[in-house]
Amino acid sequence: MRVKSPVCLMFGMCLFLFAACSYRQTAVDFSRIALEEGDLVFRRGIGVKSQAVLSADTAGIYSHSGIVVRLDSGYRIIHVTSGEREKGEKEDRIKIESPETFFAADRAEHGAVYRIKEARNYAAEAASHAKRLLEKGVLFDHDYVLEDTTQLYCTELVWYVYQLAGKDITNGKRSELNNFPLFSGVYIFPSDLYGNNEFNLIYKF
């Protein structure tokens, strides 16, 4: 039987303690937030993947994003991520959740809602495209290829649906990685989105 080295055990313990200490201690009352279709939502996750995003996005304070849509049952968040499969799912794919679930304390240390300042028709159309992609069941892009939209990662999703609506919410901004472990290339990071001054900060916690 292979015995884990003291270094591995120490690393695992540090990750456990980091996650445990990062959990929010207070609940957020999302019923008090006047959400609108097309709002962008961001969260700072507490897991190892979130820390990897934050390490790569040196200007960033959030690690994941989604877009607000309206259904008969109220406002929901459409996003795409890895490692949060529904029961029975074999692949990571686009999903829809309540704000309470998206920002749950075991997923988000901090969060924020941003809204486009002008041309609100872009927001409604972007939300409509997000619903269409949800119906298609678009898969998560584990290769993070920005040029291929048949599969999408989180920031690519919200950028893409606004792009389809006729609005580039990045203003062409991209982030390039050259020496980051396991990744190199051009990406859209969360900070490439909420750093756009065409969006207003509506709420944060």
mmCIF file of C-alpha atoms in Angstrom:
data_model
loop_
_atom_site.group_PDB
_atom_site.id
_atom_site.type_symbol
_atom_site.label_atom_id
_atom_site.label_comp_id
_atom_site.label_asym_id
_atom_site.label_seq_id
_atom_site.Cartn_x
_atom_site.Cartn_y
_atom_site.Cartn_z
ATOM 1 C CA MET A 1 0.000 0.000 0.000
ATOM 2 C CA ARG A 2 1.330 3.421 -0.980
ATOM 3 C CA VAL A 3 1.830 5.785 1.969
ATOM 4 C CA LYS A 4 1.267 9.475 1.343
ATOM 5 C CA SER A 5 4.266 11.660 1.980
ATOM 6 C CA PRO A 6 4.179 14.241 4.818
ATOM 7 C CA VAL A 7 4.252 16.981 2.165
ATOM 8 C CA CYS A 8 1.117 15.612 0.466
ATOM 9 C CA LEU A 9 -0.656 15.229 3.794
ATOM 10 C CA MET A 10 0.265 18.772 4.781
ATOM 11 C CA PHE A 11 -0.932 20.129 1.403
ATOM 12 C CA GLY A 12 -4.237 18.288 1.740
ATOM 13 C CA MET A 13 -4.731 19.607 5.254
ATOM 14 C CA CYS A 14 -4.038 23.168 4.097
ATOM 15 C CA LEU A 15 -6.645 22.849 1.343
ATOM 16 C CA PHE A 16 -9.177 21.497 3.848
ATOM 17 C CA LEU A 17 -8.521 24.312 6.303
ATOM 18 C CA PHE A 18 -8.683 26.901 3.534
ATOM 19 C CA ALA A 19 -12.099 25.660 2.400
ATOM 20 C CA ALA A 20 -13.426 25.418 5.938
ATOM 21 C CA CYS A 21 -12.317 28.923 6.868
ATOM 22 C CA SER A 22 -13.642 30.427 3.636
ATOM 23 C CA TYR A 23 -17.309 29.573 4.217
ATOM 24 C CA ARG A 24 -19.549 32.595 4.710
ATOM 25 C CA GLN A 25 -21.010 32.916 8.159
ATOM 26 C CA THR A 26 -24.067 34.985 7.131
ATOM 27 C CA ALA A 27 -26.887 34.302 4.670
ATOM 28 C CA VAL A 28 -27.783 36.659 1.811
ATOM 29 C CA ASP A 29 -31.433 37.674 1.298
ATOM 30 C CA PHE A 30 -31.662 37.694 -2.504
ATOM 31 C CA SER A 31 -35.346 38.640 -2.431
ATOM 32 C CA ARG A 32 -34.185 42.169 -1.602
ATOM 33 C CA ILE A 33 -32.124 42.438 -4.800
ATOM 34 C CA ALA A 34 -34.071 43.791 -7.798
ATOM 35 C CA LEU A 35 -32.593 41.467 -10.423
ATOM 36 C CA GLU A 36 -33.206 42.015 -14.132
ATOM 37 C CA GLU A 37 -32.743 39.812 -17.188
ATOM 38 C CA GLY A 38 -29.254 40.051 -18.576
ATOM 39 C CA ASP A 39 -27.620 40.939 -15.262
ATOM 40 C CA LEU A 40 -24.177 39.396 -14.881
ATOM 41 C CA VAL A 41 -23.444 37.563 -11.650
ATOM 42 C CA PHE A 42 -20.031 36.712 -10.255
ATOM 43 C CA ARG A 43 -18.900 34.645 -7.328
ATOM 44 C CA ARG A 44 -15.582 33.997 -5.638
ATOM 45 C CA GLY A 45 -15.497 30.265 -5.101
ATOM 46 C CA ILE A 46 -13.871 28.466 -2.212
ATOM 47 C CA GLY A 47 -12.517 25.393 -3.990
ATOM 48 C CA VAL A 48 -9.165 24.568 -5.535
ATOM 49 C CA LYS A 49 -10.431 25.276 -9.075
ATOM 50 C CA SER A 50 -11.563 28.723 -8.030
ATOM 51 C CA GLN A 51 -8.153 29.445 -6.542
ATOM 52 C CA ALA A 52 -6.524 28.374 -9.801
ATOM 53 C CA VAL A 53 -8.680 30.880 -11.726
ATOM 54 C CA LEU A 54 -7.820 33.629 -9.264
ATOM 55 C CA SER A 55 -4.122 32.785 -9.533
ATOM 56 C CA ALA A 56 -4.310 33.100 -13.323
ATOM 57 C CA ASP A 57 -6.565 36.183 -13.309
ATOM 58 C CA THR A 58 -4.191 38.396 -11.386
ATOM 59 C CA ALA A 59 -6.539 41.393 -11.654
ATOM 60 C CA GLY A 60 -9.547 39.374 -10.540
ATOM 61 C CA ILE A 61 -11.564 39.061 -7.359
ATOM 62 C CA TYR A 62 -14.155 36.590 -8.699
ATOM 63 C CA SER A 63 -13.689 33.144 -10.195
ATOM 64 C CA HIS A 64 -17.045 32.282 -11.815
ATOM 65 C CA SER A 65 -19.839 34.010 -13.730
ATOM 66 C CA GLY A 66 -23.391 33.548 -14.993
ATOM 67 C CA ILE A 67 -26.323 35.452 -16.476
ATOM 68 C CA VAL A 68 -29.730 36.217 -14.976
ATOM 69 C CA VAL A 69 -32.866 35.103 -16.840
ATOM 70 C CA ARG A 70 -36.535 35.379 -15.951
ATOM 71 C CA LEU A 71 -38.938 32.446 -15.844
ATOM 72 C CA ASP A 72 -42.530 32.173 -14.618
ATOM 73 C CA SER A 73 -41.104 30.933 -11.332
ATOM 74 C CA GLY A 74 -38.911 34.023 -10.957
ATOM 75 C CA TYR A 75 -35.327 34.986 -11.664
ATOM 76 C CA ARG A 76 -32.763 32.266 -12.213
ATOM 77 C CA ILE A 77 -29.088 32.091 -13.139
ATOM 78 C CA ILE A 78 -27.803 30.234 -16.191
ATOM 79 C CA HIS A 79 -24.141 29.245 -16.054
ATOM 80 C CA VAL A 80 -21.785 26.476 -17.069
ATOM 81 C CA THR A 81 -19.147 24.936 -14.849
ATOM 82 C CA SER A 82 -17.344 21.705 -14.100
ATOM 83 C CA GLY A 83 -17.791 19.430 -11.128
ATOM 84 C CA GLU A 84 -21.394 20.388 -10.292
ATOM 85 C CA ARG A 85 -23.321 17.725 -12.178
ATOM 86 C CA GLU A 86 -26.929 16.926 -11.442
ATOM 87 C CA LYS A 87 -27.750 13.398 -10.314
ATOM 88 C CA GLY A 88 -27.358 10.986 -13.205
ATOM 89 C CA GLU A 89 -25.439 13.382 -15.451
ATOM 90 C CA LYS A 90 -22.266 12.000 -16.999
ATOM 91 C CA GLU A 91 -20.949 15.248 -18.460
ATOM 92 C CA ASP A 92 -20.549 18.821 -17.260
ATOM 93 C CA ARG A 93 -23.078 21.009 -19.045
ATOM 94 C CA ILE A 94 -24.943 24.315 -18.919
ATOM 95 C CA LYS A 95 -27.384 24.581 -16.017
ATOM 96 C CA ILE A 96 -29.942 26.844 -14.389
ATOM 97 C CA GLU A 97 -30.212 27.570 -10.667
ATOM 98 C CA SER A 98 -31.784 29.938 -8.197
ATOM 99 C CA PRO A 99 -29.601 32.792 -6.905
ATOM 100 C CA GLU A 100 -29.661 31.091 -3.502
ATOM 101 C CA THR A 101 -28.121 27.944 -4.997
ATOM 102 C CA PHE A 102 -25.616 29.740 -7.220
ATOM 103 C CA PHE A 103 -24.409 31.845 -4.287
ATOM 104 C CA ALA A 104 -24.722 29.132 -1.625
ATOM 105 C CA ALA A 105 -22.261 29.439 1.246
ATOM 106 C CA ASP A 106 -20.509 26.197 0.265
ATOM 107 C CA ARG A 107 -19.857 27.613 -3.211
ATOM 108 C CA ALA A 108 -19.299 31.342 -2.799
ATOM 109 C CA GLU A 109 -17.201 33.321 -0.385
ATOM 110 C CA HIS A 110 -18.150 36.623 -2.058
ATOM 111 C CA GLY A 111 -20.425 37.621 -4.916
ATOM 112 C CA ALA A 112 -21.695 40.501 -7.030
ATOM 113 C CA VAL A 113 -24.365 41.522 -9.561
ATOM 114 C CA TYR A 114 -23.549 43.852 -12.477
ATOM 115 C CA ARG A 115 -25.954 45.486 -14.978
ATOM 116 C CA ILE A 116 -25.349 47.083 -18.363
ATOM 117 C CA LYS A 117 -25.877 50.853 -18.264
ATOM 118 C CA GLU A 118 -27.239 51.519 -21.741
ATOM 119 C CA ALA A 119 -29.107 49.679 -24.504
ATOM 120 C CA ARG A 120 -31.059 47.379 -22.206
ATOM 121 C CA ASN A 121 -32.511 45.520 -25.198
ATOM 122 C CA TYR A 122 -29.123 43.803 -25.444
ATOM 123 C CA ALA A 123 -29.656 42.351 -21.970
ATOM 124 C CA ALA A 124 -33.055 40.821 -22.729
ATOM 125 C CA GLU A 125 -31.851 39.332 -26.011
ATOM 126 C CA ALA A 126 -28.713 37.930 -24.370
ATOM 127 C CA ALA A 127 -30.879 36.262 -21.720
ATOM 128 C CA SER A 128 -33.029 34.770 -24.501
ATOM 129 C CA HIS A 129 -29.945 33.287 -26.173
ATOM 130 C CA ALA A 130 -28.840 31.855 -22.816
ATOM 131 C CA LYS A 131 -32.202 30.070 -22.481
ATOM 132 C CA ARG A 132 -31.801 28.642 -25.981
ATOM 133 C CA LEU A 133 -28.348 27.291 -25.164
ATOM 134 C CA LEU A 134 -29.767 25.801 -21.964
ATOM 135 C CA GLU A 135 -32.352 23.914 -24.009
ATOM 136 C CA LYS A 136 -29.564 22.630 -26.270
ATOM 137 C CA GLY A 137 -27.666 21.341 -23.243
ATOM 138 C CA VAL A 138 -24.334 22.875 -24.274
ATOM 139 C CA LEU A 139 -21.374 21.130 -22.658
ATOM 140 C CA PHE A 140 -18.639 22.686 -20.557
ATOM 141 C CA ASP A 141 -15.458 23.365 -22.528
ATOM 142 C CA HIS A 142 -12.696 21.625 -20.599
ATOM 143 C CA ASP A 143 -10.156 22.772 -23.208
ATOM 144 C CA TYR A 144 -11.110 26.465 -22.813
ATOM 145 C CA VAL A 145 -10.990 27.119 -26.550
ATOM 146 C CA LEU A 146 -12.380 30.596 -27.116
ATOM 147 C CA GLU A 147 -12.639 30.215 -30.888
ATOM 148 C CA ASP A 148 -15.037 27.237 -30.630
ATOM 149 C CA THR A 149 -18.495 28.015 -29.235
ATOM 150 C CA THR A 150 -19.942 24.512 -29.570
ATOM 151 C CA GLN A 151 -18.756 24.052 -25.987
ATOM 152 C CA LEU A 152 -18.398 26.915 -23.527
ATOM 153 C CA TYR A 153 -16.744 27.867 -20.263
ATOM 154 C CA CYS A 154 -18.381 30.273 -17.816
ATOM 155 C CA THR A 155 -17.136 33.677 -18.961
ATOM 156 C CA GLU A 156 -17.248 32.580 -22.579
ATOM 157 C CA LEU A 157 -20.952 31.790 -22.158
ATOM 158 C CA VAL A 158 -21.981 35.252 -20.934
ATOM 159 C CA TRP A 159 -19.726 36.968 -23.485
ATOM 160 C CA TYR A 160 -21.130 34.773 -26.291
ATOM 161 C CA VAL A 161 -24.825 35.382 -25.584
ATOM 162 C CA TYR A 162 -24.249 39.143 -25.471
ATOM 163 C CA GLN A 163 -22.213 38.864 -28.657
ATOM 164 C CA LEU A 164 -25.156 37.140 -30.335
ATOM 165 C CA ALA A 165 -27.309 40.040 -29.171
ATOM 166 C CA GLY A 166 -24.921 42.457 -30.877
ATOM 167 C CA LYS A 167 -22.903 43.634 -27.890
ATOM 168 C CA ASP A 168 -19.259 42.834 -27.084
ATOM 169 C CA ILE A 169 -19.240 43.181 -23.296
ATOM 170 C CA THR A 170 -15.454 42.741 -23.172
ATOM 171 C CA ASN A 171 -14.743 45.598 -25.608
ATOM 172 C CA GLY A 172 -12.253 43.212 -27.177
ATOM 173 C CA LYS A 173 -10.287 42.672 -23.959
ATOM 174 C CA ARG A 174 -8.579 39.295 -23.584
ATOM 175 C CA SER A 175 -6.110 37.789 -21.130
ATOM 176 C CA GLU A 176 -3.104 35.825 -22.332
ATOM 177 C CA LEU A 177 -1.348 33.117 -20.349
ATOM 178 C CA ASN A 178 2.080 31.891 -21.354
ATOM 179 C CA ASN A 179 3.761 30.349 -18.316
ATOM 180 C CA PHE A 180 0.835 29.228 -16.183
ATOM 181 C CA PRO A 181 0.912 25.497 -15.227
ATOM 182 C CA LEU A 182 -1.142 23.332 -17.639
ATOM 183 C CA PHE A 183 -2.597 26.315 -19.502
ATOM 184 C CA SER A 184 -1.422 28.692 -22.178
ATOM 185 C CA GLY A 185 -3.417 30.734 -24.641
ATOM 186 C CA VAL A 186 -5.948 33.549 -24.809
ATOM 187 C CA TYR A 187 -8.941 33.574 -22.468
ATOM 188 C CA ILE A 188 -11.766 35.721 -21.137
ATOM 189 C CA PHE A 189 -11.377 36.057 -17.384
ATOM 190 C CA PRO A 190 -14.056 37.371 -15.003
ATOM 191 C CA SER A 191 -12.147 40.647 -14.641
ATOM 192 C CA ASP A 192 -12.323 41.118 -18.427
ATOM 193 C CA LEU A 193 -16.102 41.358 -17.955
ATOM 194 C CA TYR A 194 -16.803 43.248 -14.751
ATOM 195 C CA GLY A 195 -13.893 45.572 -15.472
ATOM 196 C CA ASN A 196 -15.938 47.016 -18.361
ATOM 197 C CA ASN A 197 -17.159 50.466 -17.295
ATOM 198 C CA GLU A 198 -20.349 49.954 -19.319
ATOM 199 C CA PHE A 199 -21.646 47.903 -16.374
ATOM 200 C CA ASN A 200 -22.861 49.205 -13.039
ATOM 201 C CA LEU A 201 -22.320 47.309 -9.805
ATOM 202 C CA ILE A 202 -25.819 46.600 -8.456
ATOM 203 C CA TYR A 203 -25.029 44.495 -5.387
ATOM 204 C CA LYS A 204 -22.133 42.751 -3.708
ATOM 205 C CA PHE A 205 -21.537 40.749 -0.550
#
